[in-house]
mmCIF file of N, CA and C in Angstrom:
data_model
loop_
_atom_site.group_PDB
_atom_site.id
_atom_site.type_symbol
_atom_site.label_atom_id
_atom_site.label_comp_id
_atom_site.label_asym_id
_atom_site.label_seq_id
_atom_site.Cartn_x
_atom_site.Cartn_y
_atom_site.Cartn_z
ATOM 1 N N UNK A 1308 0.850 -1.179 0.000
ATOM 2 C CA UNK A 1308 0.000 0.000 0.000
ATOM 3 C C UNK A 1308 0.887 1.231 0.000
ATOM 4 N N UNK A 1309 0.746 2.192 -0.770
ATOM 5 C CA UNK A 1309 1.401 3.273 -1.134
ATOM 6 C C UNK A 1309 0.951 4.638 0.242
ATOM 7 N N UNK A 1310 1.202 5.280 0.266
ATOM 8 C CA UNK A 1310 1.120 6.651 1.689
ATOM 9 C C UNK A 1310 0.029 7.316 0.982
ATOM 10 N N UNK A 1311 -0.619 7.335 -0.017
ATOM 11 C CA UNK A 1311 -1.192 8.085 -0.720
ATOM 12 C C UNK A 1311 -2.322 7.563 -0.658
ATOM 13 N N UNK A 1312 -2.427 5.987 -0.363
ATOM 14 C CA UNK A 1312 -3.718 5.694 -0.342
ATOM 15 C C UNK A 1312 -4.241 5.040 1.252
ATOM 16 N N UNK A 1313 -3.618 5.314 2.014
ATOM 17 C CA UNK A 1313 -3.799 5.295 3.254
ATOM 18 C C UNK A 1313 -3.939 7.273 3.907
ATOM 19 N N UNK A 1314 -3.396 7.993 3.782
ATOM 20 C CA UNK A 1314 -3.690 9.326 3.950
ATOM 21 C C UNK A 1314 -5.638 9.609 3.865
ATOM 22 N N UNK A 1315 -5.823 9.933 4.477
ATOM 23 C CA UNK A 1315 -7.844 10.291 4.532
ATOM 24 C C UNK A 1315 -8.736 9.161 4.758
ATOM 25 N N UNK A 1316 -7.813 7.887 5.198
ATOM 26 C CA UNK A 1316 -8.728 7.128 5.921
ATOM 27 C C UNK A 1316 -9.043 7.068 7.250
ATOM 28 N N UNK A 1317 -10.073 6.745 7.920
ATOM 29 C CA UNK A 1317 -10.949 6.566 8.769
ATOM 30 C C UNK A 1317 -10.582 5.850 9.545
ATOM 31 N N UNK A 1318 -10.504 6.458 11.286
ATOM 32 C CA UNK A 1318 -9.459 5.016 11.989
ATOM 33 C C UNK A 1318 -10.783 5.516 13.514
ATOM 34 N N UNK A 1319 -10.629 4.425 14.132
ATOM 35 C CA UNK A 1319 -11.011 4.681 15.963
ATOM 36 C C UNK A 1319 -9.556 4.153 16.535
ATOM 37 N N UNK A 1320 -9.591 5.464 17.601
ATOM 38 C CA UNK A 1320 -8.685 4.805 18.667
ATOM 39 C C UNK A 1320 -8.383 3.861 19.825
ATOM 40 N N UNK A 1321 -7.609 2.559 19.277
ATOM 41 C CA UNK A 1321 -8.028 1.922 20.041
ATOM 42 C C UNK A 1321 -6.687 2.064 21.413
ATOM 43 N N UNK A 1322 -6.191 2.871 22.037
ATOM 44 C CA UNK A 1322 -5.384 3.329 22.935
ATOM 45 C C UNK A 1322 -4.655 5.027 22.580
ATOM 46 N N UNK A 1323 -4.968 5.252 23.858
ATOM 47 C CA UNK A 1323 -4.749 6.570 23.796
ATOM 48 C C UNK A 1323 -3.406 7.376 22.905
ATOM 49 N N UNK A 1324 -3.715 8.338 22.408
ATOM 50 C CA UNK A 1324 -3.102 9.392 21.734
ATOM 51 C C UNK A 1324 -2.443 10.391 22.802
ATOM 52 N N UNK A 1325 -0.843 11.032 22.523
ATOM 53 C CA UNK A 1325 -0.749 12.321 23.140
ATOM 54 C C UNK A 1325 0.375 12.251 23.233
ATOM 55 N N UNK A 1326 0.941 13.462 23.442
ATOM 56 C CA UNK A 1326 2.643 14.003 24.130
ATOM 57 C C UNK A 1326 2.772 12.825 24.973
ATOM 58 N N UNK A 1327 4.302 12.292 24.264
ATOM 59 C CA UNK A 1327 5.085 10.967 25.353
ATOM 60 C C UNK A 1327 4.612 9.829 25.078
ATOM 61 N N UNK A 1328 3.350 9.731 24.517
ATOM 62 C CA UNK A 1328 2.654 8.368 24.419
ATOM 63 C C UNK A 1328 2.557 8.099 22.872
ATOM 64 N N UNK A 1329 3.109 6.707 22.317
ATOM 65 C CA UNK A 1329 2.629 6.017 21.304
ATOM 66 C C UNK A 1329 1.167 5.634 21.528
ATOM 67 N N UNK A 1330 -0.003 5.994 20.620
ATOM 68 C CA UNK A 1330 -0.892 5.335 21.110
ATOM 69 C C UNK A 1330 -1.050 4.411 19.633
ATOM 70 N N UNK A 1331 -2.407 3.748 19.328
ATOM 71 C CA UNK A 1331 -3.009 2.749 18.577
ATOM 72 C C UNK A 1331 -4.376 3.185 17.587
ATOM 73 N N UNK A 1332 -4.762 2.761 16.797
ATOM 74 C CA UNK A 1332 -5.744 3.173 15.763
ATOM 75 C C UNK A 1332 -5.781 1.762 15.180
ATOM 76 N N UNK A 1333 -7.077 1.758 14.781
ATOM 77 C CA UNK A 1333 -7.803 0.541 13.748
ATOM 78 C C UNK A 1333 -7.940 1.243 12.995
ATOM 79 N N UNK A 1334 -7.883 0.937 11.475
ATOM 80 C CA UNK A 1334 -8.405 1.461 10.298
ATOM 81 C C UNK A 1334 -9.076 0.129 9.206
ATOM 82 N N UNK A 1335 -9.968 0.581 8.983
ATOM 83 C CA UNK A 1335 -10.219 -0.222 7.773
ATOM 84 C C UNK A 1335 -9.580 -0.021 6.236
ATOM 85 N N UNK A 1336 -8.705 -0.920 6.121
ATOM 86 C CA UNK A 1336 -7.761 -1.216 5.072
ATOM 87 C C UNK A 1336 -7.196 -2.556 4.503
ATOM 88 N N UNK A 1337 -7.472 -2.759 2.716
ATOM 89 C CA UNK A 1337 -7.064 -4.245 2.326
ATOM 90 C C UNK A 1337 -8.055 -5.030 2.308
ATOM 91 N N UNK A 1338 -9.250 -4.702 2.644
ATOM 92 C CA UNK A 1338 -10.681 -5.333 3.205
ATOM 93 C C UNK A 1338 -10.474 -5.974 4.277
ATOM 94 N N UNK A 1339 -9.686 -5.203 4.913
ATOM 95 C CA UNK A 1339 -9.987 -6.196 6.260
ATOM 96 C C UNK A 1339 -10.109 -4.848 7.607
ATOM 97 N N UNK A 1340 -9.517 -4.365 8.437
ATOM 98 C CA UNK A 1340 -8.921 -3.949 9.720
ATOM 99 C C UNK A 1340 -7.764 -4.132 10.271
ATOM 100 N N UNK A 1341 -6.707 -3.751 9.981
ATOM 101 C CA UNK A 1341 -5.389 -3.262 10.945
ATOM 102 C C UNK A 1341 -5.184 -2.920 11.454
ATOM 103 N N UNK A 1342 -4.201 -2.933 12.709
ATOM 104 C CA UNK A 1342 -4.264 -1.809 13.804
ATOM 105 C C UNK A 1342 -2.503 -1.395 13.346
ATOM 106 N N UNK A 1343 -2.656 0.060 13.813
ATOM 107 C CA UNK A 1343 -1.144 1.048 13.373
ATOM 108 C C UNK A 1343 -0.686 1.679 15.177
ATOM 109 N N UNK A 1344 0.325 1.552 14.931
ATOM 110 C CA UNK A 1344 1.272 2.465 16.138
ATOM 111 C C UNK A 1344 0.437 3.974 15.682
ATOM 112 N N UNK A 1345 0.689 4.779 16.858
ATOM 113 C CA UNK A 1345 -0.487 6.409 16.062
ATOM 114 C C UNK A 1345 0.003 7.406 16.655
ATOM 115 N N UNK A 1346 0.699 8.802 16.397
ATOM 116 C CA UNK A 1346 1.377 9.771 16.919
ATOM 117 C C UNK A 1346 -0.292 10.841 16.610
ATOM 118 N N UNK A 1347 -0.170 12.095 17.607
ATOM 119 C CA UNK A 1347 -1.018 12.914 16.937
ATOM 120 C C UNK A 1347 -0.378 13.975 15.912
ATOM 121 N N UNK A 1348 -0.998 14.502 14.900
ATOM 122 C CA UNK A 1348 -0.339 14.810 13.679
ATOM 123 C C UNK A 1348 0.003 15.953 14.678
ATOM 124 N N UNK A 1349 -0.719 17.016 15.052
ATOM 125 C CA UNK A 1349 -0.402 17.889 16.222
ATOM 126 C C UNK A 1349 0.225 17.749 17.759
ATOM 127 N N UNK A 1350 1.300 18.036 17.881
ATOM 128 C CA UNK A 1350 2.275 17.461 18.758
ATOM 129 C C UNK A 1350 1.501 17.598 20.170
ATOM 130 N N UNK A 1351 0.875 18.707 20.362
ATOM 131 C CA UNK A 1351 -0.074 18.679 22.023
ATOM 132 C C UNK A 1351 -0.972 18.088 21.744
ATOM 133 N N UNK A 1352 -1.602 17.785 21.064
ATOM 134 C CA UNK A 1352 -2.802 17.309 21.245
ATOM 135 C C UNK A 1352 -3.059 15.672 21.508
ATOM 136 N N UNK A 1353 -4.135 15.240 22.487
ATOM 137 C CA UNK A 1353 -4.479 13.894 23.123
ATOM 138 C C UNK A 1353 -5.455 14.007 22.571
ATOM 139 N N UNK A 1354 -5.582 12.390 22.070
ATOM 140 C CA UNK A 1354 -6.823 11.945 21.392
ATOM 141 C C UNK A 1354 -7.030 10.497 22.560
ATOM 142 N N UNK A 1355 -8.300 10.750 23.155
ATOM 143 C CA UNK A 1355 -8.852 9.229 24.072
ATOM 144 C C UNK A 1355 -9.092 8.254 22.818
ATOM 145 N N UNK A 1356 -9.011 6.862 23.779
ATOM 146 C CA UNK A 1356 -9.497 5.911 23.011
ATOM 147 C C UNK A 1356 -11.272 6.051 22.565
ATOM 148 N N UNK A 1357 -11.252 5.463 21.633
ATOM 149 C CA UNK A 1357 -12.930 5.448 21.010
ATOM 150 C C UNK A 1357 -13.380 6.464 20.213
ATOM 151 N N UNK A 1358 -12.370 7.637 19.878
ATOM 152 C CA UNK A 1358 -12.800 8.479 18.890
ATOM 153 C C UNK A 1358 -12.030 8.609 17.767
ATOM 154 N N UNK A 1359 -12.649 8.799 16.760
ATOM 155 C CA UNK A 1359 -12.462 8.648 15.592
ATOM 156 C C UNK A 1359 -12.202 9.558 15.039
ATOM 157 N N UNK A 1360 -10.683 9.058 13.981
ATOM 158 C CA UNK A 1360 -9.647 10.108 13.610
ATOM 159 C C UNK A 1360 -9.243 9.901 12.367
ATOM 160 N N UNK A 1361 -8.787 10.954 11.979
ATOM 161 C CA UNK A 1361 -8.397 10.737 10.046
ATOM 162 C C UNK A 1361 -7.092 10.511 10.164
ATOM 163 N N UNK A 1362 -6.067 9.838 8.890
ATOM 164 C CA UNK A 1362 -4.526 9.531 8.972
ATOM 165 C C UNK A 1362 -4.564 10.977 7.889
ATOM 166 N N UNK A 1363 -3.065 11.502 8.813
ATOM 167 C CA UNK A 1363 -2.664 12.579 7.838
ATOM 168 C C UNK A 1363 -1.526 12.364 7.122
ATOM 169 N N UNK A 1364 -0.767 11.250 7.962
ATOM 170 C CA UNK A 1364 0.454 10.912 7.284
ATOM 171 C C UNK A 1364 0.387 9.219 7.348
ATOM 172 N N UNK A 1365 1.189 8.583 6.802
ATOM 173 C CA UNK A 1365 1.770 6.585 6.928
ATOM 174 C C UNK A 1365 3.219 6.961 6.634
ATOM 175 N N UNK A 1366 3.719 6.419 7.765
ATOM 176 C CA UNK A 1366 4.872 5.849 7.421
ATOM 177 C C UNK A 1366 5.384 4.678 7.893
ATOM 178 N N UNK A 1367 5.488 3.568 6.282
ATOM 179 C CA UNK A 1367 5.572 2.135 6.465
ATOM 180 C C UNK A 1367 6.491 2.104 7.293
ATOM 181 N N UNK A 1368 6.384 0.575 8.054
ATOM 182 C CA UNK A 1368 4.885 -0.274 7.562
ATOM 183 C C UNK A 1368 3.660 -0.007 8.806
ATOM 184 N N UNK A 1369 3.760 0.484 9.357
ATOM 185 C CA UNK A 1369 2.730 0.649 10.323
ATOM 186 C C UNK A 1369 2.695 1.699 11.627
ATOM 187 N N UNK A 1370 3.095 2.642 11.181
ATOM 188 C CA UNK A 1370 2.707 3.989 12.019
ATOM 189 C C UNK A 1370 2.057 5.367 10.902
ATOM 190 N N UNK A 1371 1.083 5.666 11.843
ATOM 191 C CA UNK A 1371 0.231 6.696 11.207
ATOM 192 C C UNK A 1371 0.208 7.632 12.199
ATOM 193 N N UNK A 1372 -0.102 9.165 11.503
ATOM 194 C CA UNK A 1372 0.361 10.286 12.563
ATOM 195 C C UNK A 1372 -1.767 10.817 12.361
ATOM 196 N N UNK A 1373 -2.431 11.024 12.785
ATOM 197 C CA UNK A 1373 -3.486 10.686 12.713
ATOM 198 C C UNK A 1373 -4.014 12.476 13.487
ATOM 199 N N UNK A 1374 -5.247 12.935 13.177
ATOM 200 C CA UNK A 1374 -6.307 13.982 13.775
ATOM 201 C C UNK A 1374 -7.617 13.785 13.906
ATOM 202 N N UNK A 1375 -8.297 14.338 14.836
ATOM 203 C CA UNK A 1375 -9.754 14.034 15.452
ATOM 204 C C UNK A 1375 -10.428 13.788 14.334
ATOM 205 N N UNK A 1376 -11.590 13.208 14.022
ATOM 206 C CA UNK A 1376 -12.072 13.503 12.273
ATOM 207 C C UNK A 1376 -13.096 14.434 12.480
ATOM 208 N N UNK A 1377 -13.580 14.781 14.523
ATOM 209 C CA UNK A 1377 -14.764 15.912 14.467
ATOM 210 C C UNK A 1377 -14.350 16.767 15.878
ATOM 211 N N UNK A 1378 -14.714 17.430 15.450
ATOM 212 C CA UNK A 1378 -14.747 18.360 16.668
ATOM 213 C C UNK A 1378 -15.326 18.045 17.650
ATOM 214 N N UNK A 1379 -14.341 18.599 19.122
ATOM 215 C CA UNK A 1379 -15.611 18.222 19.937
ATOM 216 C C UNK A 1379 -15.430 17.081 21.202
#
């Protein structure tokens, strides 16, 4: 899978996001579900588990730098 076609997909967090912490994301990808290592694309910002976030970046094979997908 190329960075280009993972960029604007759709992930939930499945372990927390934030400064100091690697957290985790599921995305649906390949027809199946993967889970990625997950930085926040914005360096302060914490994302809890269970909300759902867009990939802004991939970098193989399995970390995505990821943002909220809603406000709020």
């Amino acid at each position: 899978m190329d960075d280009a076609s993972m960029v604007g997909l759709m992930g939930r967090v499945t372990g927390t996001i934030g400064p100091g912490l690697v957290g985790e994301v599921i995305v649906r990808v390949r027809g199946g579900a993967e889970h990625f290592l997950a930085y926040p694309a914005s360096p302060k910002d914490r994302i809890e588990s269970s909300t759902v976030v867009m990939v802004v970046e991939y970098l193989p094979p399995r970390t995505v730098y990821v943002s909220a997908a809603y406000d709020g």
